[in-house]
């Protein structure tokens, strides 16, 4: 009896272990991972039913069961997990990827040229920056860009009649606002990717700065780049010292932190992302009519620059039937001319296909013409290199240290460089 | 020389039977589970820490670079200092506040005061709230705009706004305070259980013998609850050293890295910089700190208990 109990116990353990190890791979299931807002679980009911309808149509047309999962809200973490899955050969059949990072997944993604031809999708219809990211070094298309965004200055014309063109002008206006009892310029300067793409990169790129060199190594402290980055750090540091920028900005790491700021009624000038404009319209109500948008102010002599972001889908599965079904779903829902028009209208983001802007099904967000102008003339995506995340995290931390007063600009930058490049001399 | 077959104990069947009559076979499933769930991951983490693994490349080499990087680059020693401050003050005040609350409840109960159960339950609620939620709640409290609850009230009496989260020193204090609030409930539960075990007769006898409140506390209460204090100390110290969720939600380690504790640094290395080697090396350091601290507690406090 004892032996039997023992055997049962061991068998139970084995069963639990075996069940936990069972592979989820199923030839009749099409697995995919996406963001919460673009999924059938989207909080917006209209979006969720739109995506669900397309899922039902694909399931009915192709006989697959579509099984989705949602990326974590931390984009870096989400991309890290997806990359780990792809490296282990356990990526879902297709997945939403942070647009600029497509190149990192290239060796695991399937080329989509033939499927694009089959579905009559013209690569040239995509905006130039998106084409650059979508097409790999071998000339094949690996990602399908579905939406994009840019950064700009948003200001209340009753208090800021003319938008600042240079950083110094922005600081002057900001000080003036502070003197009147309002907040100064609100921009992300804490730990978060928003700080990098909104506050640091445009000012740095505008001077011709290069974050990562052609060999994929950090270069933000080499030669002229060091001076360019120090200019950015010193400019922000001076803004904090004079009171034009509140030290509080060291706790804001994302553009969306601006939503809470603007709701206080004391903010008259800030740096947001284009996707926030609908939220601002809701928060500001009738006052929204007094607000306007403009390009980000640059450091003296800098070329006008803004960071572009957005998302793309990539297909991992090697099964041709699954590829066909996945592409058809993406085309209908997010990437086809009609799909993109419908998706971006619901999502409030910017389409990346030129034709979609003229589509009758596309309902643009406020200031879309200005945003498109900024996107085409000034938009620059982040470098796709693997080291980018380390560079970004270290510089976010560094500027946050400068703003909070724990390090000088020189010291913070030097430490960031030392950490980001540790061990690299040995490799060379 | 005796032939083996003549020894009844040496018979394989007998040995098997004897083995089956011991508790060891029953421990096999649990041992297997512990090996798979605990031992194997620890071995893997130690192995990773001596490599340059990252989340992207499947290729890697074995190296000491992760440890050299940790000990030589700016940031590691200040992070240990930050963690030390956070743990020391969190544990000290969690222990103290937990004991005071427990003592008040026990006293209230002995005086048959109404509402002691409500107080006990209310304090327990803090224990039931997830760390992320506590982080968000305290972020709302500490917000430095007019929307911040604390700053709103402080400004009403002319004391605001206070830079709870944007000043490096204040941020560390604010995070530690939030963690004290979070952990006090757990301490209170253990202390309350410990206080319940003290015999009323002994306390009465001490009182009759003329022992004052401090003497009763030092010579009767403290020795009686020492085992509970030891367990409490070990649990809350390890728990505080491993705190991640609350700090992540409250400050993300900022401003700069003024509130970056070890657990948060592991997360940043792995999930933001994709560096498994450094993340694993930091995890090994954290593991060693936890083990050493537990051993010290057991040695110092355990010895003290034996002597008493």
Coordinates of N, CA and C in Angstrom, one line a residue, chain A residues 2-3 5-6 9-10 13 17 74 76-77 79-81 83-84 87 104 107-108 183 191 247-251 253 261 264 266 386 389-390 393-394 396-398 400-401 403-407 415 418-420 422-423 426-427, chain B residues 20-22 25-30 32-33 36 54-58 65-66 68-70 72-75 139 143-147 163 165-168 248 251-258 267-268 270-274 276:
Chain A
X2 N 1.9 1.1 0.9 CA 2.8 2.3 1.0 C 3.5 2.5 -0.4
X3 N 3.9 1.4 -1.0 CA 4.6 1.5 -2.3 C 3.7 2.1 -3.3
X5 N 1.2 4.2 -2.7 CA 1.0 5.6 -2.5 C 2.2 6.4 -3.0
X6 N 3.4 5.8 -2.7 CA 4.6 6.5 -3.2 C 4.6 6.6 -4.7
X9 N 2.3 9.2 -5.8 CA 2.8 10.5 -5.6 C 3.8 10.9 -6.7
X10 N 4.7 10.0 -7.0 CA 5.7 10.3 -8.0 C 5.1 10.5 -9.4
X13 N 3.6 13.9 -9.6 CA 4.6 14.9 -9.8 C 5.0 14.9 -11.3
X17 N 4.7 17.9 -14.0 CA 5.8 18.3 -14.8 C 5.6 18.2 -16.3
X74 N 5.4 47.7 -20.5 CA 6.8 48.2 -20.6 C 7.4 47.7 -22.0
X76 N 10.2 48.1 -23.5 CA 11.6 47.5 -23.5 C 11.5 46.0 -23.1
X77 N 10.7 45.8 -22.0 CA 10.6 44.5 -21.5 C 9.9 43.6 -22.5
X79 N 9.8 43.9 -25.7 CA 10.7 43.5 -26.8 C 11.8 42.5 -26.4
X80 N 12.3 42.7 -25.1 CA 13.3 41.7 -24.6 C 12.7 40.3 -24.6
X81 N 11.5 40.2 -24.1 CA 10.8 38.9 -24.0 C 10.6 38.3 -25.4
X83 N 12.3 38.9 -28.1 CA 13.6 38.6 -28.6 C 14.1 37.3 -28.0
X84 N 13.9 37.1 -26.7 CA 14.3 35.8 -26.1 C 13.5 34.7 -26.7
X87 N 14.9 34.0 -30.2 CA 16.2 33.3 -30.1 C 16.1 31.8 -29.8
X104 N 16.5 44.1 -35.5 CA 17.0 43.2 -34.5 C 16.4 41.8 -34.7
X107 N 16.8 38.2 -38.5 CA 17.2 36.8 -38.7 C 16.1 35.8 -38.4
X108 N 15.1 36.2 -37.6 CA 14.0 35.3 -37.2 C 12.8 35.5 -38.0
X183 N 3.5 76.9 -14.7 CA 4.7 75.9 -14.7 C 5.5 76.4 -15.9
X191 N 13.6 58.7 -15.7 CA 14.0 57.5 -16.3 C 12.8 56.9 -17.1
X247 N 12.7 71.0 -11.3 CA 13.4 69.7 -10.9 C 12.4 68.5 -10.9
X248 N 11.2 68.8 -10.8 CA 10.1 67.8 -10.8 C 10.2 67.0 -12.0
X249 N 10.7 67.5 -13.1 CA 10.7 66.8 -14.4 C 11.6 65.6 -14.3
X250 N 12.5 65.5 -13.3 CA 13.3 64.3 -13.1 C 12.5 63.1 -12.8
X251 N 11.2 63.3 -12.4 CA 10.3 62.2 -12.1 C 9.4 61.8 -13.3
X253 N 9.2 60.3 -16.9 CA 10.0 59.6 -17.8 C 9.3 59.3 -19.2
X261 N 0.1 66.5 -16.1 CA 0.6 67.9 -15.9 C -0.4 68.9 -16.5
X264 N -3.6 70.0 -14.6 CA -3.6 70.9 -13.5 C -4.0 72.3 -13.9
X266 N -2.1 74.5 -15.1 CA -1.0 75.5 -14.9 C 0.1 75.4 -16.0
X386 N 21.6 46.7 -31.3 CA 21.3 46.1 -30.0 C 21.8 46.9 -28.8
X389 N 19.6 50.1 -26.4 CA 18.9 50.1 -25.2 C 19.8 50.5 -24.0
X390 N 21.0 50.0 -24.0 CA 22.0 50.3 -23.0 C 22.3 51.8 -23.0
X393 N 19.2 53.8 -21.8 CA 19.0 53.7 -20.3 C 20.0 54.6 -19.6
X394 N 21.3 54.5 -20.0 CA 22.3 55.2 -19.3 C 22.2 56.7 -19.5
X396 N 19.3 58.3 -20.1 CA 18.1 58.7 -19.3 C 18.5 58.9 -17.9
X397 N 19.3 57.9 -17.4 CA 19.7 58.0 -16.0 C 20.6 59.2 -15.7
X398 N 21.5 59.5 -16.7 CA 22.4 60.6 -16.6 C 21.7 61.9 -16.5
X400 N 18.6 62.5 -15.8 CA 17.8 62.5 -14.5 C 18.7 62.9 -13.3
X401 N 20.0 62.4 -13.4 CA 20.9 62.8 -12.3 C 21.2 64.3 -12.4
X403 N 19.3 66.7 -13.7 CA 18.2 67.5 -13.3 C 17.9 67.5 -11.8
X404 N 18.1 66.3 -11.2 CA 17.9 66.2 -9.8 C 19.0 66.8 -9.0
X405 N 20.1 67.1 -9.6 CA 21.3 67.8 -9.0 C 22.3 66.8 -8.3
X406 N 22.2 65.5 -8.6 CA 23.1 64.6 -8.0 C 24.5 64.5 -8.7
X407 N 24.5 64.9 -10.0 CA 25.8 64.9 -10.7 C 25.8 66.1 -11.7
X415 N 30.2 59.1 -16.8 CA 29.8 57.8 -16.2 C 28.9 57.0 -17.1
X418 N 31.1 55.5 -19.7 CA 32.0 54.4 -19.1 C 31.1 53.1 -19.0
X419 N 29.9 53.3 -18.5 CA 29.0 52.1 -18.3 C 28.6 51.5 -19.7
X420 N 28.2 52.4 -20.6 CA 27.7 51.9 -21.9 C 28.8 51.2 -22.7
X422 N 31.6 49.6 -21.4 CA 32.5 48.8 -20.6 C 32.9 47.5 -21.4
X423 N 34.1 47.2 -21.4 CA 34.6 46.0 -22.1 C 34.7 46.0 -23.6
X426 N 38.3 45.9 -25.2 CA 38.9 44.6 -25.2 C 38.5 43.8 -26.5
X427 N 37.2 44.1 -26.9 CA 36.7 43.4 -28.1 C 37.4 43.8 -29.4
Chain B
X20 N 12.1 1.4 2.5 CA 10.7 1.8 2.3 C 10.1 2.1 3.6
X21 N 10.6 1.5 4.7 CA 10.0 1.8 6.0 C 10.6 3.1 6.7
X22 N 11.5 3.7 6.0 CA 12.0 5.0 6.5 C 11.2 6.2 5.9
X25 N 11.8 7.8 1.4 CA 11.1 7.7 0.1 C 10.1 8.8 -0.1
X26 N 9.5 9.1 1.1 CA 8.4 10.2 1.0 C 9.0 11.5 0.7
X27 N 10.3 11.6 0.9 CA 10.9 12.9 0.6 C 11.4 13.1 -0.8
X28 N 11.4 11.9 -1.5 CA 11.9 12.0 -2.9 C 11.1 12.9 -3.8
X29 N 9.8 12.8 -3.8 CA 9.1 13.8 -4.7 C 9.3 15.2 -4.4
X30 N 9.3 15.5 -3.1 CA 9.6 16.9 -2.7 C 11.0 17.3 -3.1
X32 N 12.8 16.2 -5.5 CA 12.9 16.4 -6.9 C 12.3 17.7 -7.3
X33 N 11.2 18.0 -6.7 CA 10.6 19.3 -7.0 C 11.5 20.5 -6.6
X36 N 14.3 20.9 -9.0 CA 13.9 21.5 -10.3 C 13.5 22.9 -10.1
X54 N 23.4 37.3 -23.3 CA 22.4 38.4 -23.4 C 21.1 37.8 -24.0
X55 N 20.0 38.5 -24.0 CA 18.7 38.0 -24.4 C 18.6 37.8 -25.9
X56 N 19.6 38.3 -26.7 CA 19.4 38.2 -28.1 C 20.2 37.1 -28.8
X57 N 21.5 37.1 -28.5 CA 22.4 36.1 -29.1 C 22.3 34.8 -28.3
X58 N 22.3 33.7 -29.1 CA 22.3 32.4 -28.4 C 23.8 32.0 -28.0
X65 N 33.8 38.9 -16.7 CA 33.5 40.3 -17.0 C 32.3 41.0 -16.2
X66 N 31.3 40.2 -16.0 CA 30.1 40.7 -15.4 C 30.4 41.2 -13.9
X68 N 33.5 41.9 -12.8 CA 34.5 43.0 -12.9 C 33.7 44.3 -13.2
X69 N 32.8 44.2 -14.1 CA 31.9 45.3 -14.5 C 31.2 45.9 -13.2
X70 N 30.6 44.9 -12.5 CA 29.8 45.3 -11.3 C 30.7 46.1 -10.3
X72 N 33.7 47.5 -10.7 CA 34.5 48.6 -11.1 C 33.8 49.8 -11.6
X73 N 32.6 49.6 -12.2 CA 31.9 50.7 -12.8 C 31.2 51.6 -11.8
X74 N 31.0 52.9 -12.1 CA 30.3 53.8 -11.2 C 28.8 53.3 -11.1
X75 N 28.3 53.3 -9.9 CA 26.9 52.9 -9.8 C 26.6 51.8 -8.8
X139 N 2.6 57.2 -4.9 CA 3.0 58.2 -5.9 C 1.9 59.3 -6.0
X143 N 3.0 63.1 -5.2 CA 3.0 63.9 -6.4 C 3.3 65.4 -6.0
X144 N 4.2 66.0 -6.8 CA 4.7 67.3 -6.4 C 3.9 68.5 -7.0
X145 N 2.9 68.2 -7.9 CA 2.1 69.2 -8.4 C 0.9 69.4 -7.4
X146 N 0.0 70.3 -7.7 CA -1.1 70.6 -6.8 C -2.0 69.3 -6.7
X147 N -1.8 68.4 -7.7 CA -2.6 67.2 -7.6 C -2.2 66.2 -6.5
X163 N 9.6 68.4 -2.3 CA 10.1 67.6 -3.4 C 10.3 66.2 -3.0
X165 N 9.8 63.3 -4.5 CA 10.3 62.4 -5.4 C 11.4 62.9 -6.3
X166 N 11.6 64.2 -6.5 CA 12.5 64.7 -7.4 C 13.9 65.0 -6.8
X167 N 13.9 65.1 -5.4 CA 15.2 65.3 -4.8 C 15.7 64.0 -4.4
X168 N 17.0 63.7 -4.7 CA 17.5 62.3 -4.5 C 17.4 61.9 -3.0
X248 N 9.6 50.1 -8.3 CA 9.4 50.2 -9.7 C 8.2 51.1 -10.0
X251 N 9.1 55.0 -8.2 CA 10.1 55.9 -8.7 C 10.9 55.4 -9.9
X252 N 10.7 54.1 -10.2 CA 11.6 53.5 -11.3 C 13.1 53.6 -11.0
X253 N 13.4 53.8 -9.7 CA 14.8 53.9 -9.3 C 15.3 55.3 -9.3
X254 N 14.5 56.2 -9.8 CA 15.0 57.6 -9.9 C 14.7 58.5 -8.7
X255 N 15.0 59.8 -8.8 CA 15.7 60.4 -9.9 C 17.2 60.0 -10.0
X256 N 17.6 60.0 -11.3 CA 19.0 59.4 -11.5 C 18.9 57.9 -11.1
X257 N 19.8 57.5 -10.2 CA 19.6 56.1 -9.6 C 19.6 56.2 -8.1
X258 N 19.0 57.3 -7.6 CA 19.0 57.5 -6.2 C 18.1 56.5 -5.4
X267 N 16.5 43.9 -12.7 CA 15.5 44.1 -13.8 C 16.0 45.0 -14.9
X268 N 16.6 46.1 -14.6 CA 17.1 47.0 -15.6 C 18.2 46.3 -16.5
X270 N 18.6 43.1 -17.1 CA 18.1 42.1 -18.0 C 17.0 42.6 -19.0
X271 N 16.1 43.3 -18.5 CA 14.9 43.6 -19.4 C 15.1 45.0 -20.1
X272 N 16.0 45.8 -19.7 CA 16.2 47.1 -20.4 C 17.5 47.1 -21.2
X273 N 18.5 46.4 -20.6 CA 19.8 46.4 -21.4 C 20.0 45.0 -21.9
X274 N 19.1 44.1 -21.7 CA 19.2 42.7 -22.3 C 20.4 42.0 -21.8
X276 N 22.0 39.5 -19.7 CA 21.8 38.4 -18.7 C 22.9 38.2 -17.8

